[in-house]
Coordinates of C-alpha atoms in Angstrom, one line a residue:
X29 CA 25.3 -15.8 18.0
X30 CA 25.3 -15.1 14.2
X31 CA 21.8 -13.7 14.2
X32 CA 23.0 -11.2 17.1
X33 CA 25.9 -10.1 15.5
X34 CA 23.9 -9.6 12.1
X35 CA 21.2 -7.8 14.2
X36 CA 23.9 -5.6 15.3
X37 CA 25.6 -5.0 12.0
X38 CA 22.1 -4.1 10.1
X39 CA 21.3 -1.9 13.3
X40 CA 24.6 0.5 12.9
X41 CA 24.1 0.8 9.5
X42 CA 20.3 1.8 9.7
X43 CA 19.7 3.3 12.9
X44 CA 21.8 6.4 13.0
X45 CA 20.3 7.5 9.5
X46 CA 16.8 7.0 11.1
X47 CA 17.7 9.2 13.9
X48 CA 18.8 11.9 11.3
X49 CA 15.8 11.4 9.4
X50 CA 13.4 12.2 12.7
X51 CA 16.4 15.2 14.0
X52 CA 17.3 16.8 10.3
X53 CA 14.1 16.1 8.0
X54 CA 14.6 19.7 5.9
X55 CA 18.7 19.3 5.3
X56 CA 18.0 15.2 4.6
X57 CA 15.4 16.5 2.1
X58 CA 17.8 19.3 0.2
X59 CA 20.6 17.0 -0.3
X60 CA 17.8 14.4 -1.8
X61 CA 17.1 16.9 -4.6
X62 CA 20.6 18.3 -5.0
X63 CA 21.4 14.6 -5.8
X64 CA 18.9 14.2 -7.8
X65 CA 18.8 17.3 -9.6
X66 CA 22.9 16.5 -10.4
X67 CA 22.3 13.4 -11.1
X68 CA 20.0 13.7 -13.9
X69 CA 21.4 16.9 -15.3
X70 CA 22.9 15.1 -18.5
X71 CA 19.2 13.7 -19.3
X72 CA 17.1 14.6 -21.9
X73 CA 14.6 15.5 -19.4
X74 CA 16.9 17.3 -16.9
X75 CA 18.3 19.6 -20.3
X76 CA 14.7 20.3 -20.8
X77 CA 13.9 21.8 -17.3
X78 CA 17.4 23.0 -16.8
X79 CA 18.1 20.8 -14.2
X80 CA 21.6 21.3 -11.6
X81 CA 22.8 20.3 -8.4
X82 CA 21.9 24.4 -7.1
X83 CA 18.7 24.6 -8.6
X84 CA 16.7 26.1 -5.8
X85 CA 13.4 23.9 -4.8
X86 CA 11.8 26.9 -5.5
X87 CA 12.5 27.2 -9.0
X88 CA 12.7 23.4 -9.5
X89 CA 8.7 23.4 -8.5
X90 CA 8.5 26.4 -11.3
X91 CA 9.9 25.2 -14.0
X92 CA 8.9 21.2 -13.4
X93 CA 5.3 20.3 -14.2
X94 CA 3.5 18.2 -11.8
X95 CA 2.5 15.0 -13.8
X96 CA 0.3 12.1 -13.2
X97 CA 1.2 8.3 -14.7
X98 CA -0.5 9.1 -17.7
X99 CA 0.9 12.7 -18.7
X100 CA 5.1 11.2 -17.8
X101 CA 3.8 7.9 -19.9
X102 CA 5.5 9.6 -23.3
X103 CA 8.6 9.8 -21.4
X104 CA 8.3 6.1 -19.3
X105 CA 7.6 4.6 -22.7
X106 CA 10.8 5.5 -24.3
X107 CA 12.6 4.2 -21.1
X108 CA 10.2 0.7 -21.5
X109 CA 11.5 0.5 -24.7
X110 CA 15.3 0.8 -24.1
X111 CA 16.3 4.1 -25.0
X112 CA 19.1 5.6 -22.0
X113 CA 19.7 8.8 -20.7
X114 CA 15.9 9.5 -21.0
X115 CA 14.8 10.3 -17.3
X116 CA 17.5 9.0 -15.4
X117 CA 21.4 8.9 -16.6
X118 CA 22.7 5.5 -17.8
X119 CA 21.2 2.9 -19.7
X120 CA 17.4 1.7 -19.9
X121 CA 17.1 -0.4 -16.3
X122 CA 16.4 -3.8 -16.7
X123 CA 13.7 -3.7 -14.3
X124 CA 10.3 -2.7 -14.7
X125 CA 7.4 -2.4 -12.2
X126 CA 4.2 -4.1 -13.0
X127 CA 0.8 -2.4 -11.2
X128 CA -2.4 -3.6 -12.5
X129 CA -3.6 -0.2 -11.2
X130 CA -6.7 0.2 -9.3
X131 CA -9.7 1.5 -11.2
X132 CA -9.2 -0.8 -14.4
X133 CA -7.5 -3.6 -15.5
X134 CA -4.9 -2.0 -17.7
X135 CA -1.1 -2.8 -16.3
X136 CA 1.3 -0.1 -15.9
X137 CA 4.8 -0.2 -15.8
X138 CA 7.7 1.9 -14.2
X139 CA 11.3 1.8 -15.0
X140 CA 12.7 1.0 -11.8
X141 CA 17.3 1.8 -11.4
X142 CA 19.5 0.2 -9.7
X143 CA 19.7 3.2 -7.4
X144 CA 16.2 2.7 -6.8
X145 CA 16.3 -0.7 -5.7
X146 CA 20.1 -0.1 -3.5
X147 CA 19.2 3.1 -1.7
X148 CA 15.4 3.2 -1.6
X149 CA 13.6 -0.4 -1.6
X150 CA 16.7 -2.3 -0.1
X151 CA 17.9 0.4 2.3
X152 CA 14.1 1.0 3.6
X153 CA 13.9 -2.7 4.0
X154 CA 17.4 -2.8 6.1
X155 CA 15.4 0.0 8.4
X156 CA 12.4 -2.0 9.2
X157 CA 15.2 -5.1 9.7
X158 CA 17.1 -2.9 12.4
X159 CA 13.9 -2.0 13.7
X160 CA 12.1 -5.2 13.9
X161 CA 15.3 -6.3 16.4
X162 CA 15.6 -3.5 18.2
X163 CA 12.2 -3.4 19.2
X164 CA 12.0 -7.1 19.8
X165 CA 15.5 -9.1 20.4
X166 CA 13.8 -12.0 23.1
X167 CA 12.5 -13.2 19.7
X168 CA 15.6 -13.5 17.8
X169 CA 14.4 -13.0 14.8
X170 CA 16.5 -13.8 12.8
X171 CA 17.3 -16.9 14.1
X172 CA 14.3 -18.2 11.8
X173 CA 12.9 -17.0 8.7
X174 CA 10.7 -14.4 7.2
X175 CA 8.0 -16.0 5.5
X176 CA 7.6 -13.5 2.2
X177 CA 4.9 -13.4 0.1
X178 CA 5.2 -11.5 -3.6
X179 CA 4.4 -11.4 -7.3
X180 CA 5.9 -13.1 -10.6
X181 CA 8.5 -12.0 -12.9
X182 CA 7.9 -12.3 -16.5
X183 CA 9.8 -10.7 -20.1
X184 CA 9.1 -7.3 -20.4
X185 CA 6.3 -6.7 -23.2
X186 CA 8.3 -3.9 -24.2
X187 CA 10.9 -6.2 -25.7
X188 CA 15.1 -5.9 -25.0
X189 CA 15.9 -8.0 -21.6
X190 CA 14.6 -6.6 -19.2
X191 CA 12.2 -8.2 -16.9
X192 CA 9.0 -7.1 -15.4
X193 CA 7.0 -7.8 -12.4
X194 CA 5.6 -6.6 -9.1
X195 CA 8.2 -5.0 -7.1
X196 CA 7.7 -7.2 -4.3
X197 CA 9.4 -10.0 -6.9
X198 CA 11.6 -7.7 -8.3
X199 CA 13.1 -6.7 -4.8
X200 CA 13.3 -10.6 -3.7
X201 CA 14.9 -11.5 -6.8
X202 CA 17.9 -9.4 -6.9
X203 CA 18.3 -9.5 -2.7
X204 CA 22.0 -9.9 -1.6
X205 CA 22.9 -13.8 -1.1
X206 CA 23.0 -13.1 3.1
X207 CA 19.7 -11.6 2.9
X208 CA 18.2 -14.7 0.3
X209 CA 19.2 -16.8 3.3
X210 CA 17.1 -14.9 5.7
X211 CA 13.9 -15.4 3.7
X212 CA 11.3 -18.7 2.9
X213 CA 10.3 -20.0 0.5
X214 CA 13.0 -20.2 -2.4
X215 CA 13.1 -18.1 -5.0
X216 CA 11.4 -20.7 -7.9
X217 CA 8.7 -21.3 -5.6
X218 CA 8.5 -17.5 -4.5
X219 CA 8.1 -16.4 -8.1
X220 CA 5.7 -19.0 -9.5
X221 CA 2.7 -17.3 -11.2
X222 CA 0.2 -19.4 -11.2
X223 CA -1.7 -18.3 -7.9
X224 CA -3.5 -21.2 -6.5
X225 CA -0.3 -23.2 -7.5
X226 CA 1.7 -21.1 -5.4
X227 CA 0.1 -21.1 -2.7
X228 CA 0.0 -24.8 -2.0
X229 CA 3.2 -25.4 -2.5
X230 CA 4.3 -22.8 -0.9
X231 CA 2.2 -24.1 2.3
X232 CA 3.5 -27.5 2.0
X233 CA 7.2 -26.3 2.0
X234 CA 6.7 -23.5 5.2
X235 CA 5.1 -26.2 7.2
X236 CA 9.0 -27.4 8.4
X237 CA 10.2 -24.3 8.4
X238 CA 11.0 -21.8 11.8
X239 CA 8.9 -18.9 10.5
X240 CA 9.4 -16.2 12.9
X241 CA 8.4 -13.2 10.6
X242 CA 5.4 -12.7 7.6
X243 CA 6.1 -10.0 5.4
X244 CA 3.1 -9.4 2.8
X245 CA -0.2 -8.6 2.1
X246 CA -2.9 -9.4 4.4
X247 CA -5.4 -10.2 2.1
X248 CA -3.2 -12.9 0.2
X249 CA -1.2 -13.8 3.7
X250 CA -4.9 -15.1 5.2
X251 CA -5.1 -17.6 1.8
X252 CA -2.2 -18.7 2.7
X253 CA -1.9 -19.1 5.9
X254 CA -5.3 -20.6 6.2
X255 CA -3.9 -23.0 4.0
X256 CA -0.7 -23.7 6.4
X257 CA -3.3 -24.7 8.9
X258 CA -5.4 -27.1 7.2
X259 CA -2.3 -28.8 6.0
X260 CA -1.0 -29.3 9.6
X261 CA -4.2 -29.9 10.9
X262 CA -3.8 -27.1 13.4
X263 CA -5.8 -24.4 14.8
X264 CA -3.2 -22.4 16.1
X265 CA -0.3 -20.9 14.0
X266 CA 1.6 -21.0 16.8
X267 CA 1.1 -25.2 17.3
X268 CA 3.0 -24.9 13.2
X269 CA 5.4 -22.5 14.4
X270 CA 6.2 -21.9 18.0
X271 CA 8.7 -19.0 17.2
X272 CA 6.3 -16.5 15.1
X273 CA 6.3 -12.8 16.6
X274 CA 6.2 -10.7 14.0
X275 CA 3.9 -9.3 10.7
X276 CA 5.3 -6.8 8.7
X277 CA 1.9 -5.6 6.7
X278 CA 1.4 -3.1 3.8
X279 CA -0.7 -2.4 0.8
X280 CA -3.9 -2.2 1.9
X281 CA -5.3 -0.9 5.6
X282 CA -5.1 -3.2 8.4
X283 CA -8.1 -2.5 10.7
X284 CA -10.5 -4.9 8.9
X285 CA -8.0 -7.7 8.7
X286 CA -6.2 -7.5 12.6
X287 CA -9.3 -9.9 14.0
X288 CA -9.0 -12.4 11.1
X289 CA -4.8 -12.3 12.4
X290 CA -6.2 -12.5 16.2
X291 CA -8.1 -15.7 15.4
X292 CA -4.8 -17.5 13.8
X293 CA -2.6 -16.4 16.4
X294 CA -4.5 -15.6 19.5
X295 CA -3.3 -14.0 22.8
X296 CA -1.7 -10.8 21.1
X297 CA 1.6 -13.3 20.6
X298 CA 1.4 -11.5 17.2
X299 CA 3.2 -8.3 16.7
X300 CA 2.3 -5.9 14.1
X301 CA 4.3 -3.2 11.6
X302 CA 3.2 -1.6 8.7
X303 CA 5.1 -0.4 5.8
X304 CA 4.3 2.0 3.2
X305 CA 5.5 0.7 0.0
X306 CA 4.7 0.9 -3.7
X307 CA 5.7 0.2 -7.1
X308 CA 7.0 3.8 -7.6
X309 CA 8.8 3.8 -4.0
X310 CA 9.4 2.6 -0.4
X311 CA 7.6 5.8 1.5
X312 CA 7.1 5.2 5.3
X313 CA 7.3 2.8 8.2
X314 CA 6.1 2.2 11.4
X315 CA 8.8 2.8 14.1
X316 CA 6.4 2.6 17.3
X317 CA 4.7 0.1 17.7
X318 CA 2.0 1.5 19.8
X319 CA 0.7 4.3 17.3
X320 CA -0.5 3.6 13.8
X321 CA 1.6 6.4 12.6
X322 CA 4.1 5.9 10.0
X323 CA 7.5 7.5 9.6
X324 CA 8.5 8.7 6.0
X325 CA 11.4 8.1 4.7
X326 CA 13.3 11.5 4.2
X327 CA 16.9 10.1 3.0
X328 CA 16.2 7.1 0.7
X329 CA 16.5 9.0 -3.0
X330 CA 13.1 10.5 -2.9
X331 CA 12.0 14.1 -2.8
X332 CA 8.7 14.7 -1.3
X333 CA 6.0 17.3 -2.5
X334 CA 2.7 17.5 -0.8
X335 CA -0.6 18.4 -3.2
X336 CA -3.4 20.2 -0.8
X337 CA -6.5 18.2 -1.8
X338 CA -8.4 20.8 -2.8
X339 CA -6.2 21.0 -5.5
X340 CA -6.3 17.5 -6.6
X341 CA -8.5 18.4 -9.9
X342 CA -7.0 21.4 -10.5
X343 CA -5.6 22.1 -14.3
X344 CA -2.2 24.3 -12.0
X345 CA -2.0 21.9 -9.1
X346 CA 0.6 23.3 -7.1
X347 CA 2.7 21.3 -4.1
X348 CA 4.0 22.6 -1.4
X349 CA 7.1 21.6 0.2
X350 CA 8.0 19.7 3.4
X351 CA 8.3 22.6 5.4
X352 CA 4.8 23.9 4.4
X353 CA 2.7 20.8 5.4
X354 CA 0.0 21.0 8.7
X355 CA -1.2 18.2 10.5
X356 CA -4.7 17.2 9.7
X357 CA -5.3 17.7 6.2
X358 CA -5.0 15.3 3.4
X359 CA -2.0 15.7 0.8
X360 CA -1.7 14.0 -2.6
X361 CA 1.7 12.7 -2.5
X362 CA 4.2 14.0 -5.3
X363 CA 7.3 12.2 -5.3
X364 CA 10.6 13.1 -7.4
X365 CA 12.9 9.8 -7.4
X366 CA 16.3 8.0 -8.1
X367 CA 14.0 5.8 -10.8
X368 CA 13.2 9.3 -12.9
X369 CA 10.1 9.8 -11.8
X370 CA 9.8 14.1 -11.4
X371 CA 7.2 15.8 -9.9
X372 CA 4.7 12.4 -10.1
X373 CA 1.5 12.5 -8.5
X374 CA 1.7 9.0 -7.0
X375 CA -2.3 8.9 -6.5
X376 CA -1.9 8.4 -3.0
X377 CA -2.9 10.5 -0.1
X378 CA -2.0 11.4 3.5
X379 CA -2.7 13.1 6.2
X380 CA 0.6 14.5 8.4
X381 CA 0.0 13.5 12.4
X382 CA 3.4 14.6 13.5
X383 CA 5.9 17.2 12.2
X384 CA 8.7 16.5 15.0
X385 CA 9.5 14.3 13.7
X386 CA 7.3 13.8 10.3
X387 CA 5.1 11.1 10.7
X388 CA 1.8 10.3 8.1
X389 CA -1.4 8.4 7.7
X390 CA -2.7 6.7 4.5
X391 CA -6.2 8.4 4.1
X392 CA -6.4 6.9 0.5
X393 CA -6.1 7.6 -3.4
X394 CA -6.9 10.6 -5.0
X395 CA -9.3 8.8 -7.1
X396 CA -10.5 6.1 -4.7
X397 CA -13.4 7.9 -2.7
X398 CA -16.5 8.6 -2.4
X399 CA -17.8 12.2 -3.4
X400 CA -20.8 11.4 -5.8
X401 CA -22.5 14.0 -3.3
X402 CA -20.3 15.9 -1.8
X403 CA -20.1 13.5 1.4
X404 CA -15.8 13.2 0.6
X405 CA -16.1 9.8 2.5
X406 CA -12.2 8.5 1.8
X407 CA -10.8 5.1 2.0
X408 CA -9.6 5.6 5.8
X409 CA -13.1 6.6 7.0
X410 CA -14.7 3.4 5.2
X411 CA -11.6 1.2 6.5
X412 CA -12.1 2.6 10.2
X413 CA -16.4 2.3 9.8
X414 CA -16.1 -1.4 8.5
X415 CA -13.8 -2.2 10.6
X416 CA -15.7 -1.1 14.2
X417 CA -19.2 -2.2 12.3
X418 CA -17.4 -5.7 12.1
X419 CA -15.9 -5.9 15.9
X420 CA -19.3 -4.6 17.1
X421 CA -21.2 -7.6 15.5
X422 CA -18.9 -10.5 15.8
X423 CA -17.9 -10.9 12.4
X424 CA -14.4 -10.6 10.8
X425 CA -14.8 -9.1 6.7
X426 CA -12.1 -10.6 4.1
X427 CA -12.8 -7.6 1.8
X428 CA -15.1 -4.6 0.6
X429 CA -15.9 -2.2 -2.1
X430 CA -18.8 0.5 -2.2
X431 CA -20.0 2.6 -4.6
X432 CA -22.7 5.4 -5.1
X433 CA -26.6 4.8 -5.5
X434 CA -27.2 8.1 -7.2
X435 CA -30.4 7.9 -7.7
X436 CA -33.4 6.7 -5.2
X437 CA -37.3 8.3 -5.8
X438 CA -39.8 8.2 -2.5
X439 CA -42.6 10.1 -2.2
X440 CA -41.8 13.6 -2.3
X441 CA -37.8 13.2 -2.2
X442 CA -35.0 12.1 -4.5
X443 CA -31.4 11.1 -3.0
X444 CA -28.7 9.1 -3.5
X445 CA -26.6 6.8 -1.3
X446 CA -24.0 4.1 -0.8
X447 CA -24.0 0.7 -1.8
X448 CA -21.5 -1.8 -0.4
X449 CA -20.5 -5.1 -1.1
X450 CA -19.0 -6.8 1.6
X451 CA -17.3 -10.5 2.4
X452 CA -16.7 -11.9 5.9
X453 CA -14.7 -14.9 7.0
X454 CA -17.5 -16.6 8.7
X455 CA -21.0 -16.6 8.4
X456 CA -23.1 -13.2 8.5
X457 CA -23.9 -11.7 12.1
X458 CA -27.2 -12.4 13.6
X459 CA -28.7 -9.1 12.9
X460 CA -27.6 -8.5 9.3
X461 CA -29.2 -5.2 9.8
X462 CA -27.1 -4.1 12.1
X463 CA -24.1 -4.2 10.6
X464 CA -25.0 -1.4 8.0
X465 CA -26.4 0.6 10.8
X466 CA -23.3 0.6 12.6
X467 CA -21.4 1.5 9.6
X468 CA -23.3 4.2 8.6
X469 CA -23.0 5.7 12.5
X470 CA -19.5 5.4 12.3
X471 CA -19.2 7.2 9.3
X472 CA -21.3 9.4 10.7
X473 CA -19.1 10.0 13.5
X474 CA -16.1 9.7 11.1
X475 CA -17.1 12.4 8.8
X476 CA -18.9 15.9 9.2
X477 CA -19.5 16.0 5.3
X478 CA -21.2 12.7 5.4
X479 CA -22.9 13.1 8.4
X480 CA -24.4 16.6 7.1
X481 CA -25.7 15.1 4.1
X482 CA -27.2 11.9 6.2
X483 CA -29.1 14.5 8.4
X484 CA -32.8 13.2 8.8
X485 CA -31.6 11.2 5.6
X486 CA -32.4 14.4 3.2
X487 CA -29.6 14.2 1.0
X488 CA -28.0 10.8 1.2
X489 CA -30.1 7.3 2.0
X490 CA -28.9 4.4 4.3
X491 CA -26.2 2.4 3.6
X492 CA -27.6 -1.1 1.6
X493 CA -25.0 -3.8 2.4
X494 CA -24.8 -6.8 0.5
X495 CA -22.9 -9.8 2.5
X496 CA -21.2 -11.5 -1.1
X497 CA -20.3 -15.2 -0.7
X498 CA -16.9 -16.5 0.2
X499 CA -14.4 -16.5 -2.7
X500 CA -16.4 -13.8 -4.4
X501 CA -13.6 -10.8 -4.5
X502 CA -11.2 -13.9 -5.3
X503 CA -13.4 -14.7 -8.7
X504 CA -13.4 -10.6 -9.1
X505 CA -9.7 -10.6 -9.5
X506 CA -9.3 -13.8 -11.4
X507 CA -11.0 -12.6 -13.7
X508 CA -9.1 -9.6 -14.3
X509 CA -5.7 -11.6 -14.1
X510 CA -5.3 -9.8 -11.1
X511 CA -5.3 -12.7 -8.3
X512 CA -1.7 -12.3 -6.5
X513 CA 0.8 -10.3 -5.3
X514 CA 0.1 -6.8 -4.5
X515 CA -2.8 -6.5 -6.5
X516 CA -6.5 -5.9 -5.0
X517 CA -10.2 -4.7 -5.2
X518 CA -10.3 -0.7 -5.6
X519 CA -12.5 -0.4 -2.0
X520 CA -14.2 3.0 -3.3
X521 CA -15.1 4.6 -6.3
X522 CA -17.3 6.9 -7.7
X523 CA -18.3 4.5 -10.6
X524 CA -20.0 1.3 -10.2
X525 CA -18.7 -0.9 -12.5
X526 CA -16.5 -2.6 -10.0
X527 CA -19.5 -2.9 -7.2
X528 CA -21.7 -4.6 -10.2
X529 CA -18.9 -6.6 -11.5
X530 CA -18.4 -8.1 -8.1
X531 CA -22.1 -8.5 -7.3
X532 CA -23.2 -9.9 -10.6
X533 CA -20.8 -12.6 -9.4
X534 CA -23.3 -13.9 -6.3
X535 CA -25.2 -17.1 -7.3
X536 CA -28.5 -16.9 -8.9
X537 CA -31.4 -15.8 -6.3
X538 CA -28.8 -15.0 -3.7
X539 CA -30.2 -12.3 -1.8
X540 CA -28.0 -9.4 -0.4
X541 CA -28.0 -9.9 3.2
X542 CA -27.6 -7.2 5.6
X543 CA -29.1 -4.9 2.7
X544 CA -30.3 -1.8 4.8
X545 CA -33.2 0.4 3.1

């Protein structure tokens, strides 16, 4: 009876707002910035810029630069460091944001406010709560627990008090006590940062547990969960816990990973949601469960600015607003925030599918693609290709990266190609061959610019595909201090330091199976 009522309470606070998001997206969207804009009038940033509750969004794009991590980072850094009224009014916030970023190994960190965390991370998490029971109350969710899976805290390196950590354990460390009691395992066990720790005693205490809900990422849910089932001696999730309905998923795409979920809980007894959050923000979440399309989040303290990708490069990139965007082309996502972040390019991109109401796709990062030839393959083709290449040959894949061959000599020709390094949950299919042809036809199929530069193989080769042994991503980010929480393997780039890091990692004489000349 508690969990109904509770379902009921989170539900009239959260639904009506999402029905105004999907009814008034433009008005939600203006009052964003006027609060904003008044909010941070008395900061050193908002008295450079000018900054007021009626400054159109017109001249707010004109007189704000667009910035990426690395151009605000003069500004962030005084914020790290303690000083107030610097971005956002009030005192430095004694959170901070850890990313290890994507293409290199070098941390960032992001203030992130208290508003931040109350009317952005906690109220988009309240959303996907009302959701969750609206869409499925035979499950009485929450009845049992949400099995969460996040990051460490640690001192800020920055000095002062404040701590730092991914936001996943910032966001579980400072939950209300009513929501603490919704949630598995306990905070000192949630927290620990030593990975492989972690996990095992976090699979030994879950085993008792009603776990009706995961919330995480998929890549570091599977360790776990794996784990779950080798301590019960089970090969069913399900036979550990009879109640489980629901996976709320983000960070990376879920197409490769849905048959490794199918395996441990077979029978589609398995609901799935996806959720759009990052270090600098909680963006968009799935409110249909049939469609893969995400709703963003147009009244949670963030202003929204869409870059057309033809612009991403360019030394005047220029956003447009909400009410500009089409459906079908990919926009880099600049955000304005209640954490001080103004005109940030996030590094993101998407793709709008709907615009009543405003719904998006991840198509990947700005500088997470391939384009070493003018083939634009982006990290939604090369999730969609592995992923069919994987169902059509019977194997699940754990994880990928590719990069560009951009060089290969034959007689008479000189081209370039892709290069992927790939790890499956199981052994290699049958026909290792196959596997690359498959994803080189669905790419094909995918994309027009790859498939014009694979015509009669002139400009770009065959894929080569290297099947990497189990553990070998794992050993990648270990070795990086990157194993846990949020943090993964960048799946494409134009460099291939990553691709030879990860394959220098195979054993000795190891051959790369499935390689397709």
């Amino acid at each position: 009876m508690l969990d109904q009522l509770l379902a009921r309470a989170v539900q009239l606070g959260s639904l009506p707002r999402l029905t105004r998001v999907q009814h008034e997206p433009l008005a939600r969207q203006a009052a964003v910035l006027r609060y904003l804009l008044g909010r941070a009038q008395g900061t050193a940033w908002g008295q450079r810029y000018g900054y007021a509750a009626s400054l159109s969004a017109k001249d707010f794009g004109q007189r704000v630069p667009v910035s990426t991590y690395e151009q605000l980072y003069p500004e962030i850094e005084k914020v790290l460091h303690g000083q107030p009224d610097v971005l956002w009014p009030g005192p430095a916030p004694r959170w901070q944001a850890r990313s290890s970023g994507t293409t290199n190994a070098r941390s960032k960190y992001l203030p992130v406010t208290s508003e931040a965390l109350h009317h952005n991370h906690y109220r988009a998490g309240r959303d996907m709560l009302a959701l969750s029971t609206r869409l499925y109350p035979a499950q009485r969710l929450l009845q049992g627990k949400t099995l969460s899976l996040g990051g460490s805290l640690e001192t800020s390196p920055f000095g002062g008090a404040a701590q730092a950590g991914d936001v996943s354990a910032l966001v579980m460390q400072s939950l209300p006590g009513w929501a603490q009691t919704l949630r598995t395992p306990p905070l000192p066990l949630a927290l620990l940062e030593e990975w492989e720790d972690k996990i095992e005693r976090i699979a030994r205490h879950v085993l008792r547990q009603d776990v009706r809900v995961l919330a995480g990422v998929p890549t570091w849910m599977l360790v776990l969960l794996r784990r779950v089932l080798a301590l019960a001696g089970a090969a069913d999730l399900r036979e550990v816990w009879p109640r489980l309905s629901l996976f709320l998923h983000g960070a990376v795409a879920f197409g490769p990973y849905r048959g490794l979920f199918e395996q441990l809980v077979p029978g589609g007894q398995l609901h799935y949601l996806e959720i759009y959050n990052a270090s600098e923000g909680y963006f968009a979440l799935q409110d249909e469960p049939g469609s893969p399309d995400l709703l963003l989040l147009l009244d949670h303290g963030i202003y929204y600015e869409f870059l057309p990708a033809e612009q991403y490069d360019s030394p005047d990139p220029r956003p447009v607003p909400l009410e500009d965007v089409t459906i079908g082309p990919s926009y880099a996502l600049v955000i304005s925030t209640n954490a001080g972040l103004w005109r940030y390019l996030v590094g993101d991109t998407v793709r709008f599918t709907s615009l009543r109401p405003y719904r998006v796709r991840i198509t990947g990062r700005t500088k997470h693609f391939l384009n070493a030839f003018g083939e634009e393959v982006v990290v939604e083709n090369a999730e969609a290709a592995i992923a069919a290449a994987a169902h059509a040959t019977g194997c699940a894949v754990r994880d990928f990266t590719a990069a560009p061959v951009y060089f290969e000599a034959g007689p008479g020709t000189s081209r370039g190609g892709h290069e992927w390094a790939v790890e499956l949950s199981g052994p290699p299919p049958p026909d290792a061959a196959r596997f690359g042809q498959l994803l080189d036809e669905e790419l094909r199929r995918l994309n027009s610019d790859y498939d014009a530069k694979r015509h009669r193989d002139l400009a770009l080769a065959p894929p080569r595909v290297h099947f990497v042994p189990a553990g070998t991503f794992e050993s990648w980010l270990r070795g990086r201090g990157r194993l846990g929480g949020q943090r993964k393997v960048p799946r494409l780039a134009n460099s291939r330091q990553v691709l030879e890091e990860v394959l220098s990692l195979m054993p000795a004489g190891a051959s790369g199976s499935g390689l397709q000349q």
